[in-house]
Amino acid sequence: MRKPPRPTDARVGAPEAGKDGEGRGLLRWIGPLAALLVFGAVAYVLHGEIARLHFNRVFADLRAIPRSSVLMALGITGVSYWVISCYDVLALRYLRKRLRYAQILFTSFIASAFGHTLGFAAFTGGAIRFRLYASAGVTAVEVATIAAFASLSIAIGLATLAGISLFLSPGQSAAVLHLSHDLTFLVGALLLAAVAAYTLWAAFSRGVLEIRGWALRAPGPAIGLPQVAISVIDMSLAGSVLYALLPPGSHIRFIPFIGAYAIAVIAGIVSHVPGGIGVFETVMLLILRGVPPEALLGSLLAYRAIYYLVPLLFGAVLFGYKEVSATRAHLARVRERAALYVAPVAPQVAGGLTFFAGAALLVSGAAPAIDWRLALLNRFVPLAVLEVSSLAAGVIGVGLLVLSRALFRRVTAAYSACFSLLVCGVIASLLAGLRYEAAIVLALVLAVLALGRRGFYRPTPILDERFTPAWVASIAGVIILSIWIGVLVYRRVPYSRDLWWTFALHANAPRMLRASLAVIVVATAYLMLNLLRPARAEPAVASAEDLSRARAIINRSDHSLANAALTGDKRLLFSDAADTLLMYQVAGRSWVALGDPVGSRAGAEELVWRFRELADRHGGQTVFYQTSAEKLSLYADLGLAPLKVGEEARVRLPGFSLDDPARGELRQSHQRARRAGLSFEIVAPDRIDELMPELKRISAAWLASKATGEKRFSVGCFAPQYLRNFPLALVRAGGAPAAFADLWTTDTRAELAVDLMRFGPAAPAEAMDFLLIELLNWGRDQGYAWLNLGMAPLADLDRHPLAPAWHRIGNFVFRHGEHFYSFEELRRYEARFDPQWAPRYLVTRGDIALPRVLIDVSLLIAGGARRSSRSDMT
């Protein structure tokens, strides 16, 4: 089908053109005015028809339609819309276009659903077809051809059905249409003749038919004959939908009925009223006088819902999905931006909403269903589905209550299970009495979960989330409340054993009893399973086997502090995958972990939660000491707040040289040490035993000079079995050992650190500078990236008037606490090496227990003794 070019005529004058324009302007009004008049006349007639009807009877007859008839009508509707797709298949074959049938079916269904309901099918359906076919290279002219082909096919089908009805059953059709026998026969014959003429032309013509500037190429027998057959089948199926919904006592045969149906559809199309609404119904009421009007109108309403609204709903969803898919990249950016704000609070919000949603399901299940909702639901859903859905809604409600705690804990499995339960809960709420209020609540929780997906990352099994008494009491309270509401609502229903076995549409009390029993059984079983499950063994101080497991994890770490796990004075937690560890100790009521978890990201997330739960179970306070800024978000998920406790000095080793003018003071100190006869060497772990007596003498002399004992937790102690784990930096004076320090290293060579540092009486003042400078050179030559000089406690805390109280206290201690620890002197000493400073934090709950936590941590780490030796030495 194409529109040939029209030659222009230069002799056409302006006045004639003006007259033609005015004429065409008037003609454009005729169609809309005629449609408006037709609609007015139909409205007048319909008003007269409806005035004699009783709507209570209409709705009663609507409800009286057998469920089997409704299901049959739905099935026929599906087949009808599938057949409609053949129009597009034939039209594309006519255009010599090859598209996938799945795309054709998808597009045809959506276009037909909108076109049938909204009217002006050639335009609404054509617009949708253009939107969906454009991506396949179908042009606008070709889409117009497809729409015209479909419209022509529908007209052929209607004309054929009307002609067959009038021609083959003139007597019954005449009675139905209130026409004479001869006129009915004649109209039928003319309609069939027109269809036959088109069929002959389509099958055998080889020329081109021109109509109003459009050139029509005959489709040929391979397209024209199937077009006629499919159009008849399509319109027959459409009419069968209404025929299946007619009341049983209609006593009208299918052939006369299908003719009346075709005429009513034609009247609706001619009226240009969207969907023929009102026009189609009026014509059917006028024609089918033998059917009670209330029952017929009820059938027509059901027909509108099944053949028009149901496909429109599915078509809108599919079209929306297609549009969303087309703009997925943009929507992904919008969703990503929303997720950035939602994810951090999603576990708390989703956990609370899920608990509320579970409670809403239980409470709504205890309340009686509304009668009209039950009656409407009963038209489409068997009683067995209603009963099962009521039980399922209760069980799902308990499941949501249980999972809400795991959502607070960011458990991935809980997210997946909760998402599935919410979807099932929406369906169960609707099938259990059209309880759309509860379904809306569940849908909102689904939306929060969808946006906050990244907030649930813990791979912990759901059963590992043990319930506290508060949670058990909360779940039990909700269940008791829902049962109490049910007992209160049905207090006038006499109890008997028969209630448990009563199954009926309006048997709300028996359904409440059965659902309550299922809720109690499921909740009790799960709580008992959770409470009686064997407890995970609580860690004790690390054994030799634990230290061996830890050493493999430490060697893969980039952080030297991981070696503190080998001191033997800490408890160790290992992840389920055995690739991550967390070291901690208990002081008073404070459970203090040293540093960040060592190992994988997933393992770290698992262990911080396990540590928090372990401390909670013992009534302790969760504390993480000397953590990095990079992991603060991990602790924020636990509801903990960071307090800055100092800064760690790290010197970059590649490119380090004493030739740098800024290191002139260090260079001079190093030269003095050389002149004093100091030498430096690295002692391998397997050679330490031969030096052990001299090392012990140096350590004892150092402890005696400081009047102190060995420190613990954040620093190693002098113990032969501990020192054998590490290489040793040794300084000799005159060939004899004078100072030493054990070195924390890992196989990644990302960082090198000094742990235990001791100086004997023979060590000159330059010994500390000499040891660290030589260690910097050695680390650089060995390919290490950083030398960690340790943390300067309380350094660089905020000083402005609005700083937190802890920062003001810390600054006061930093400036005036030299009697206890040389804070400022240590900071100045480390600054001589031009390090990069990394903040370190103590993370815990920011509440009234904070002073107690600070005292416990201070006692445990003994004032950060790991670096006290340097400050005293300086």
Short mmCIF file of N, CA and C in Angstrom, two decimals, residues 300-442:
data_model
loop_
_atom_site.label_atom_id
_atom_site.label_comp_id
_atom_site.label_asym_id
_atom_site.label_seq_id
_atom_site.Cartn_x
_atom_site.Cartn_y
_atom_site.Cartn_z
N LEU A 300 -23.15 -7.88 29.96
CA LEU A 300 -22.38 -6.88 29.21
C LEU A 300 -21.29 -6.26 30.08
N LEU A 301 -21.61 -6.01 31.35
CA LEU A 301 -20.58 -5.48 32.26
C LEU A 301 -19.44 -6.48 32.44
N ALA A 302 -19.80 -7.75 32.62
CA ALA A 302 -18.77 -8.78 32.74
C ALA A 302 -17.94 -8.87 31.46
N TYR A 303 -18.60 -8.76 30.31
CA TYR A 303 -17.90 -8.80 29.03
C TYR A 303 -16.91 -7.63 28.91
N ARG A 304 -17.35 -6.44 29.32
CA ARG A 304 -16.44 -5.29 29.27
C ARG A 304 -15.22 -5.53 30.15
N ALA A 305 -15.43 -6.08 31.31
CA ALA A 305 -14.33 -6.30 32.23
C ALA A 305 -13.37 -7.35 31.69
N ILE A 306 -13.91 -8.44 31.13
CA ILE A 306 -13.07 -9.56 30.71
C ILE A 306 -12.37 -9.28 29.39
N TYR A 307 -13.13 -8.79 28.40
CA TYR A 307 -12.56 -8.63 27.06
C TYR A 307 -11.83 -7.31 26.86
N TYR A 308 -12.14 -6.31 27.70
CA TYR A 308 -11.52 -5.00 27.52
C TYR A 308 -10.57 -4.64 28.67
N LEU A 309 -11.08 -4.67 29.91
CA LEU A 309 -10.28 -4.17 31.03
C LEU A 309 -9.12 -5.10 31.39
N VAL A 310 -9.38 -6.40 31.41
CA VAL A 310 -8.30 -7.33 31.76
C VAL A 310 -7.15 -7.24 30.75
N PRO A 311 -7.41 -7.32 29.44
CA PRO A 311 -6.30 -7.13 28.49
C PRO A 311 -5.66 -5.75 28.59
N LEU A 312 -6.48 -4.70 28.87
CA LEU A 312 -5.90 -3.36 29.00
C LEU A 312 -4.93 -3.32 30.18
N LEU A 313 -5.30 -3.96 31.29
CA LEU A 313 -4.42 -3.98 32.45
C LEU A 313 -3.11 -4.68 32.12
N PHE A 314 -3.20 -5.86 31.51
CA PHE A 314 -1.98 -6.58 31.14
C PHE A 314 -1.19 -5.81 30.09
N GLY A 315 -1.88 -5.20 29.15
CA GLY A 315 -1.20 -4.43 28.12
C GLY A 315 -0.47 -3.23 28.70
N ALA A 316 -1.10 -2.56 29.67
CA ALA A 316 -0.45 -1.41 30.30
C ALA A 316 0.81 -1.85 31.06
N VAL A 317 0.71 -2.97 31.75
CA VAL A 317 1.88 -3.48 32.48
C VAL A 317 3.01 -3.83 31.51
N LEU A 318 2.68 -4.53 30.42
CA LEU A 318 3.70 -4.91 29.45
C LEU A 318 4.30 -3.69 28.76
N PHE A 319 3.44 -2.72 28.43
CA PHE A 319 3.94 -1.52 27.77
C PHE A 319 4.83 -0.74 28.73
N GLY A 320 4.41 -0.65 30.01
CA GLY A 320 5.24 0.01 30.99
C GLY A 320 6.58 -0.68 31.17
N TYR A 321 6.55 -2.01 31.16
CA TYR A 321 7.81 -2.76 31.28
C TYR A 321 8.72 -2.49 30.09
N LYS A 322 8.11 -2.43 28.91
CA LYS A 322 8.91 -2.15 27.71
C LYS A 322 9.53 -0.76 27.78
N GLU A 323 8.75 0.22 28.23
CA GLU A 323 9.26 1.58 28.31
C GLU A 323 10.35 1.69 29.38
N VAL A 324 10.13 1.01 30.50
CA VAL A 324 11.14 1.03 31.55
C VAL A 324 12.42 0.38 31.06
N SER A 325 12.27 -0.71 30.30
CA SER A 325 13.46 -1.38 29.78
C SER A 325 14.20 -0.48 28.81
N ALA A 326 13.45 0.29 28.02
CA ALA A 326 14.09 1.17 27.04
C ALA A 326 14.87 2.29 27.72
N THR A 327 14.42 2.71 28.91
CA THR A 327 15.11 3.78 29.64
C THR A 327 15.83 3.22 30.86
N ARG A 328 16.25 1.97 30.74
CA ARG A 328 16.84 1.30 31.91
C ARG A 328 18.10 2.00 32.37
N ALA A 329 18.90 2.50 31.43
CA ALA A 329 20.15 3.14 31.83
C ALA A 329 19.87 4.38 32.67
N HIS A 330 18.90 5.21 32.21
CA HIS A 330 18.56 6.40 32.98
C HIS A 330 17.96 6.03 34.31
N LEU A 331 17.04 5.06 34.32
CA LEU A 331 16.41 4.65 35.57
C LEU A 331 17.43 4.03 36.51
N ALA A 332 18.42 3.35 35.93
CA ALA A 332 19.45 2.75 36.77
C ALA A 332 20.22 3.84 37.51
N ARG A 333 20.47 4.95 36.82
CA ARG A 333 21.18 6.05 37.48
C ARG A 333 20.32 6.65 38.58
N VAL A 334 19.01 6.81 38.30
CA VAL A 334 18.10 7.34 39.32
C VAL A 334 18.03 6.40 40.51
N ARG A 335 17.89 5.09 40.20
CA ARG A 335 17.81 4.12 41.28
C ARG A 335 19.10 4.07 42.07
N GLU A 336 20.24 4.18 41.38
CA GLU A 336 21.53 4.16 42.06
C GLU A 336 21.64 5.33 43.01
N ARG A 337 21.18 6.49 42.55
CA ARG A 337 21.24 7.67 43.40
C ARG A 337 20.34 7.50 44.61
N ALA A 338 19.12 6.96 44.38
CA ALA A 338 18.23 6.71 45.50
C ALA A 338 18.81 5.68 46.46
N ALA A 339 19.45 4.66 45.90
CA ALA A 339 20.01 3.60 46.74
C ALA A 339 21.12 4.14 47.63
N LEU A 340 21.88 5.14 47.15
CA LEU A 340 22.95 5.70 47.96
C LEU A 340 22.41 6.29 49.25
N TYR A 341 21.19 6.87 49.18
CA TYR A 341 20.60 7.44 50.37
C TYR A 341 19.84 6.41 51.19
N VAL A 342 19.25 5.42 50.51
CA VAL A 342 18.40 4.46 51.20
C VAL A 342 19.21 3.35 51.84
N ALA A 343 20.27 2.88 51.14
CA ALA A 343 21.01 1.70 51.60
C ALA A 343 21.54 1.83 53.02
N PRO A 344 22.12 2.99 53.42
CA PRO A 344 22.67 3.06 54.78
C PRO A 344 21.62 2.87 55.86
N VAL A 345 20.38 3.28 55.62
CA VAL A 345 19.34 3.15 56.65
C VAL A 345 18.34 2.06 56.31
N ALA A 346 18.54 1.39 55.16
CA ALA A 346 17.57 0.37 54.74
C ALA A 346 17.40 -0.75 55.76
N PRO A 347 18.48 -1.29 56.36
CA PRO A 347 18.26 -2.38 57.33
C PRO A 347 17.38 -1.97 58.50
N GLN A 348 17.62 -0.77 59.04
CA GLN A 348 16.80 -0.33 60.17
C GLN A 348 15.36 -0.07 59.74
N VAL A 349 15.20 0.66 58.61
CA VAL A 349 13.85 0.98 58.14
C VAL A 349 13.12 -0.29 57.70
N ALA A 350 13.81 -1.12 56.89
CA ALA A 350 13.18 -2.34 56.41
C ALA A 350 12.87 -3.31 57.54
N GLY A 351 13.77 -3.39 58.53
CA GLY A 351 13.51 -4.26 59.67
C GLY A 351 12.27 -3.84 60.44
N GLY A 352 12.15 -2.53 60.70
CA GLY A 352 10.97 -2.04 61.40
C GLY A 352 9.70 -2.21 60.59
N LEU A 353 9.78 -1.88 59.28
CA LEU A 353 8.60 -2.02 58.43
C LEU A 353 8.20 -3.49 58.27
N THR A 354 9.18 -4.38 58.20
CA THR A 354 8.86 -5.79 58.06
C THR A 354 8.16 -6.32 59.31
N PHE A 355 8.64 -5.90 60.46
CA PHE A 355 7.96 -6.30 61.70
C PHE A 355 6.52 -5.78 61.70
N PHE A 356 6.36 -4.52 61.28
CA PHE A 356 5.01 -3.95 61.22
C PHE A 356 4.15 -4.67 60.19
N ALA A 357 4.76 -5.02 59.04
CA ALA A 357 4.00 -5.72 58.00
C ALA A 357 3.55 -7.09 58.50
N GLY A 358 4.44 -7.80 59.22
CA GLY A 358 4.03 -9.08 59.79
C GLY A 358 2.90 -8.92 60.77
N ALA A 359 2.98 -7.89 61.61
CA ALA A 359 1.89 -7.64 62.55
C ALA A 359 0.60 -7.28 61.82
N ALA A 360 0.71 -6.50 60.74
CA ALA A 360 -0.48 -6.13 59.98
C ALA A 360 -1.15 -7.35 59.36
N LEU A 361 -0.34 -8.29 58.85
CA LEU A 361 -0.92 -9.51 58.29
C LEU A 361 -1.66 -10.32 59.35
N LEU A 362 -1.07 -10.44 60.54
CA LEU A 362 -1.72 -11.22 61.59
C LEU A 362 -3.00 -10.55 62.09
N VAL A 363 -2.94 -9.23 62.28
CA VAL A 363 -4.12 -8.52 62.77
C VAL A 363 -5.22 -8.50 61.73
N SER A 364 -4.88 -8.26 60.47
CA SER A 364 -5.91 -8.24 59.43
C SER A 364 -6.52 -9.62 59.24
N GLY A 365 -5.70 -10.68 59.44
CA GLY A 365 -6.24 -12.02 59.34
C GLY A 365 -7.19 -12.35 60.46
N ALA A 366 -7.00 -11.70 61.62
CA ALA A 366 -7.92 -11.95 62.74
C ALA A 366 -9.25 -11.23 62.56
N ALA A 367 -9.27 -10.14 61.82
CA ALA A 367 -10.51 -9.40 61.58
C ALA A 367 -11.34 -10.08 60.50
N PRO A 368 -12.65 -9.94 60.55
CA PRO A 368 -13.49 -10.58 59.53
C PRO A 368 -13.35 -9.91 58.19
N ALA A 369 -13.44 -10.69 57.13
CA ALA A 369 -13.41 -10.14 55.78
C ALA A 369 -14.72 -9.45 55.46
N ILE A 370 -14.67 -8.43 54.61
CA ILE A 370 -15.86 -7.68 54.23
C ILE A 370 -16.68 -8.50 53.24
N ASP A 371 -18.01 -8.51 53.46
CA ASP A 371 -18.87 -9.41 52.70
C ASP A 371 -18.78 -9.19 51.20
N TRP A 372 -18.83 -7.93 50.76
CA TRP A 372 -18.85 -7.69 49.31
C TRP A 372 -17.53 -8.10 48.67
N ARG A 373 -16.44 -7.97 49.43
CA ARG A 373 -15.16 -8.42 48.89
C ARG A 373 -15.13 -9.93 48.75
N LEU A 374 -15.67 -10.62 49.76
CA LEU A 374 -15.74 -12.08 49.67
C LEU A 374 -16.60 -12.51 48.49
N ALA A 375 -17.74 -11.81 48.32
CA ALA A 375 -18.63 -12.18 47.22
C ALA A 375 -17.96 -11.96 45.87
N LEU A 376 -17.26 -10.84 45.74
CA LEU A 376 -16.57 -10.57 44.48
C LEU A 376 -15.44 -11.58 44.25
N LEU A 377 -14.72 -11.89 45.30
CA LEU A 377 -13.62 -12.85 45.18
C LEU A 377 -14.15 -14.23 44.84
N ASN A 378 -15.32 -14.56 45.37
CA ASN A 378 -15.89 -15.89 45.15
C ASN A 378 -16.27 -16.11 43.69
N ARG A 379 -16.41 -15.03 42.93
CA ARG A 379 -16.75 -15.17 41.52
C ARG A 379 -15.58 -15.76 40.73
N PHE A 380 -14.37 -15.58 41.23
CA PHE A 380 -13.20 -15.97 40.46
C PHE A 380 -12.30 -16.99 41.16
N VAL A 381 -12.43 -17.12 42.46
CA VAL A 381 -11.50 -17.94 43.23
C VAL A 381 -12.28 -19.03 43.97
N PRO A 382 -11.87 -20.28 43.88
CA PRO A 382 -12.54 -21.35 44.63
C PRO A 382 -12.35 -21.16 46.13
N LEU A 383 -13.27 -21.76 46.90
CA LEU A 383 -13.22 -21.64 48.35
C LEU A 383 -11.92 -22.21 48.91
N ALA A 384 -11.42 -23.29 48.29
CA ALA A 384 -10.19 -23.90 48.79
C ALA A 384 -9.02 -22.92 48.73
N VAL A 385 -8.96 -22.11 47.68
CA VAL A 385 -7.89 -21.11 47.56
C VAL A 385 -8.03 -20.07 48.67
N LEU A 386 -9.25 -19.66 48.96
CA LEU A 386 -9.49 -18.69 50.02
C LEU A 386 -9.02 -19.23 51.37
N GLU A 387 -9.33 -20.48 51.64
CA GLU A 387 -8.94 -21.08 52.92
C GLU A 387 -7.43 -21.21 53.03
N VAL A 388 -6.80 -21.71 51.99
CA VAL A 388 -5.34 -21.87 52.02
C VAL A 388 -4.65 -20.52 52.14
N SER A 389 -5.17 -19.49 51.45
CA SER A 389 -4.57 -18.17 51.52
C SER A 389 -4.65 -17.58 52.91
N SER A 390 -5.75 -17.85 53.63
CA SER A 390 -5.88 -17.35 55.01
C SER A 390 -4.82 -17.97 55.90
N LEU A 391 -4.61 -19.28 55.77
CA LEU A 391 -3.55 -19.93 56.55
C LEU A 391 -2.18 -19.40 56.16
N ALA A 392 -1.96 -19.26 54.84
CA ALA A 392 -0.65 -18.80 54.36
C ALA A 392 -0.35 -17.39 54.85
N ALA A 393 -1.36 -16.51 54.88
CA ALA A 393 -1.14 -15.14 55.34
C ALA A 393 -0.66 -15.12 56.79
N GLY A 394 -1.24 -15.98 57.63
CA GLY A 394 -0.79 -16.05 59.02
C GLY A 394 0.63 -16.54 59.15
N VAL A 395 0.96 -17.60 58.42
CA VAL A 395 2.32 -18.15 58.48
C VAL A 395 3.33 -17.13 57.93
N ILE A 396 2.97 -16.45 56.85
CA ILE A 396 3.85 -15.42 56.29
C ILE A 396 4.05 -14.29 57.28
N GLY A 397 2.98 -13.92 58.01
CA GLY A 397 3.11 -12.88 59.03
C GLY A 397 4.13 -13.25 60.09
N VAL A 398 4.09 -14.51 60.55
CA VAL A 398 5.08 -14.96 61.53
C VAL A 398 6.49 -14.92 60.92
N GLY A 399 6.60 -15.37 59.68
CA GLY A 399 7.89 -15.35 59.01
C GLY A 399 8.48 -13.95 58.93
N LEU A 400 7.65 -12.96 58.66
CA LEU A 400 8.13 -11.58 58.58
C LEU A 400 8.57 -11.08 59.95
N LEU A 401 7.84 -11.45 61.00
CA LEU A 401 8.25 -11.06 62.34
C LEU A 401 9.63 -11.64 62.68
N VAL A 402 9.83 -12.90 62.32
CA VAL A 402 11.10 -13.56 62.61
C VAL A 402 12.24 -12.94 61.79
N LEU A 403 11.97 -12.68 60.51
CA LEU A 403 13.04 -12.19 59.62
C LEU A 403 13.40 -10.74 59.91
N SER A 404 12.53 -10.00 60.55
CA SER A 404 12.81 -8.58 60.77
C SER A 404 14.09 -8.39 61.58
N ARG A 405 14.34 -9.28 62.56
CA ARG A 405 15.57 -9.14 63.34
C ARG A 405 16.79 -9.37 62.46
N ALA A 406 16.74 -10.39 61.59
CA ALA A 406 17.86 -10.65 60.69
C ALA A 406 18.07 -9.50 59.71
N LEU A 407 17.00 -8.82 59.33
CA LEU A 407 17.15 -7.65 58.46
C LEU A 407 17.90 -6.54 59.19
N PHE A 408 17.58 -6.33 60.47
CA PHE A 408 18.34 -5.36 61.24
C PHE A 408 19.83 -5.70 61.23
N ARG A 409 20.12 -7.00 61.17
CA ARG A 409 21.50 -7.46 61.20
C ARG A 409 22.11 -7.56 59.80
N ARG A 410 21.40 -7.12 58.78
CA ARG A 410 21.90 -7.04 57.39
C ARG A 410 22.22 -8.41 56.79
N VAL A 411 21.48 -9.44 57.14
CA VAL A 411 21.74 -10.79 56.64
C VAL A 411 21.20 -10.93 55.23
N THR A 412 22.05 -11.38 54.30
CA THR A 412 21.65 -11.51 52.90
C THR A 412 20.53 -12.51 52.73
N ALA A 413 20.64 -13.66 53.38
CA ALA A 413 19.60 -14.68 53.25
C ALA A 413 18.26 -14.18 53.75
N ALA A 414 18.27 -13.36 54.79
CA ALA A 414 17.03 -12.79 55.30
C ALA A 414 16.40 -11.85 54.29
N TYR A 415 17.26 -11.10 53.58
CA TYR A 415 16.73 -10.21 52.54
C TYR A 415 16.00 -11.00 51.47
N SER A 416 16.64 -12.05 50.97
CA SER A 416 16.02 -12.86 49.91
C SER A 416 14.74 -13.51 50.38
N ALA A 417 14.78 -14.11 51.58
CA ALA A 417 13.59 -14.77 52.11
C ALA A 417 12.48 -13.77 52.37
N CYS A 418 12.82 -12.61 52.89
CA CYS A 418 11.82 -11.59 53.19
C CYS A 418 11.18 -11.07 51.90
N PHE A 419 12.00 -10.88 50.88
CA PHE A 419 11.46 -10.40 49.61
C PHE A 419 10.44 -11.39 49.06
N SER A 420 10.77 -12.67 49.10
CA SER A 420 9.85 -13.70 48.61
C SER A 420 8.58 -13.75 49.46
N LEU A 421 8.73 -13.66 50.77
CA LEU A 421 7.56 -13.71 51.65
C LEU A 421 6.66 -12.50 51.44
N LEU A 422 7.24 -11.34 51.20
CA LEU A 422 6.42 -10.15 50.96
C LEU A 422 5.60 -10.28 49.68
N VAL A 423 6.22 -10.81 48.64
CA VAL A 423 5.48 -11.03 47.39
C VAL A 423 4.35 -12.02 47.62
N CYS A 424 4.66 -13.12 48.30
CA CYS A 424 3.62 -14.11 48.60
C CYS A 424 2.57 -13.52 49.53
N GLY A 425 2.99 -12.64 50.45
CA GLY A 425 2.04 -12.02 51.35
C GLY A 425 1.06 -11.11 50.64
N VAL A 426 1.55 -10.37 49.63
CA VAL A 426 0.64 -9.53 48.85
C VAL A 426 -0.43 -10.38 48.18
N ILE A 427 0.01 -11.48 47.56
CA ILE A 427 -0.94 -12.37 46.88
C ILE A 427 -1.90 -13.00 47.88
N ALA A 428 -1.36 -13.48 49.00
CA ALA A 428 -2.22 -14.13 50.01
C ALA A 428 -3.23 -13.15 50.59
N SER A 429 -2.82 -11.89 50.80
CA SER A 429 -3.74 -10.90 51.34
C SER A 429 -4.91 -10.66 50.40
N LEU A 430 -4.64 -10.62 49.13
CA LEU A 430 -5.70 -10.38 48.15
C LEU A 430 -6.60 -11.61 48.01
N LEU A 431 -6.01 -12.80 48.02
CA LEU A 431 -6.81 -14.02 47.86
C LEU A 431 -7.55 -14.41 49.13
N ALA A 432 -7.16 -13.84 50.27
CA ALA A 432 -7.79 -14.20 51.54
C ALA A 432 -8.93 -13.25 51.89
N GLY A 433 -9.45 -12.51 50.93
CA GLY A 433 -10.56 -11.60 51.20
C GLY A 433 -10.36 -10.21 50.66
N LEU A 434 -9.52 -10.08 49.63
CA LEU A 434 -9.23 -8.77 49.02
C LEU A 434 -8.81 -7.76 50.08
N ARG A 435 -7.91 -8.16 50.97
CA ARG A 435 -7.42 -7.26 52.02
C ARG A 435 -6.32 -6.38 51.43
N TYR A 436 -6.72 -5.43 50.61
CA TYR A 436 -5.74 -4.64 49.87
C TYR A 436 -4.97 -3.69 50.78
N GLU A 437 -5.51 -3.36 51.96
CA GLU A 437 -4.78 -2.48 52.86
C GLU A 437 -3.46 -3.14 53.29
N ALA A 438 -3.56 -4.40 53.71
CA ALA A 438 -2.34 -5.12 54.09
C ALA A 438 -1.41 -5.30 52.89
N ALA A 439 -1.99 -5.53 51.71
CA ALA A 439 -1.17 -5.70 50.51
C ALA A 439 -0.40 -4.42 50.20
N ILE A 440 -1.00 -3.26 50.41
CA ILE A 440 -0.31 -1.99 50.15
C ILE A 440 0.87 -1.82 51.12
N VAL A 441 0.66 -2.17 52.38
CA VAL A 441 1.74 -2.08 53.36
C VAL A 441 2.91 -2.96 52.94
N LEU A 442 2.61 -4.18 52.53
CA LEU A 442 3.66 -5.10 52.11
C LEU A 442 4.37 -4.60 50.86
#
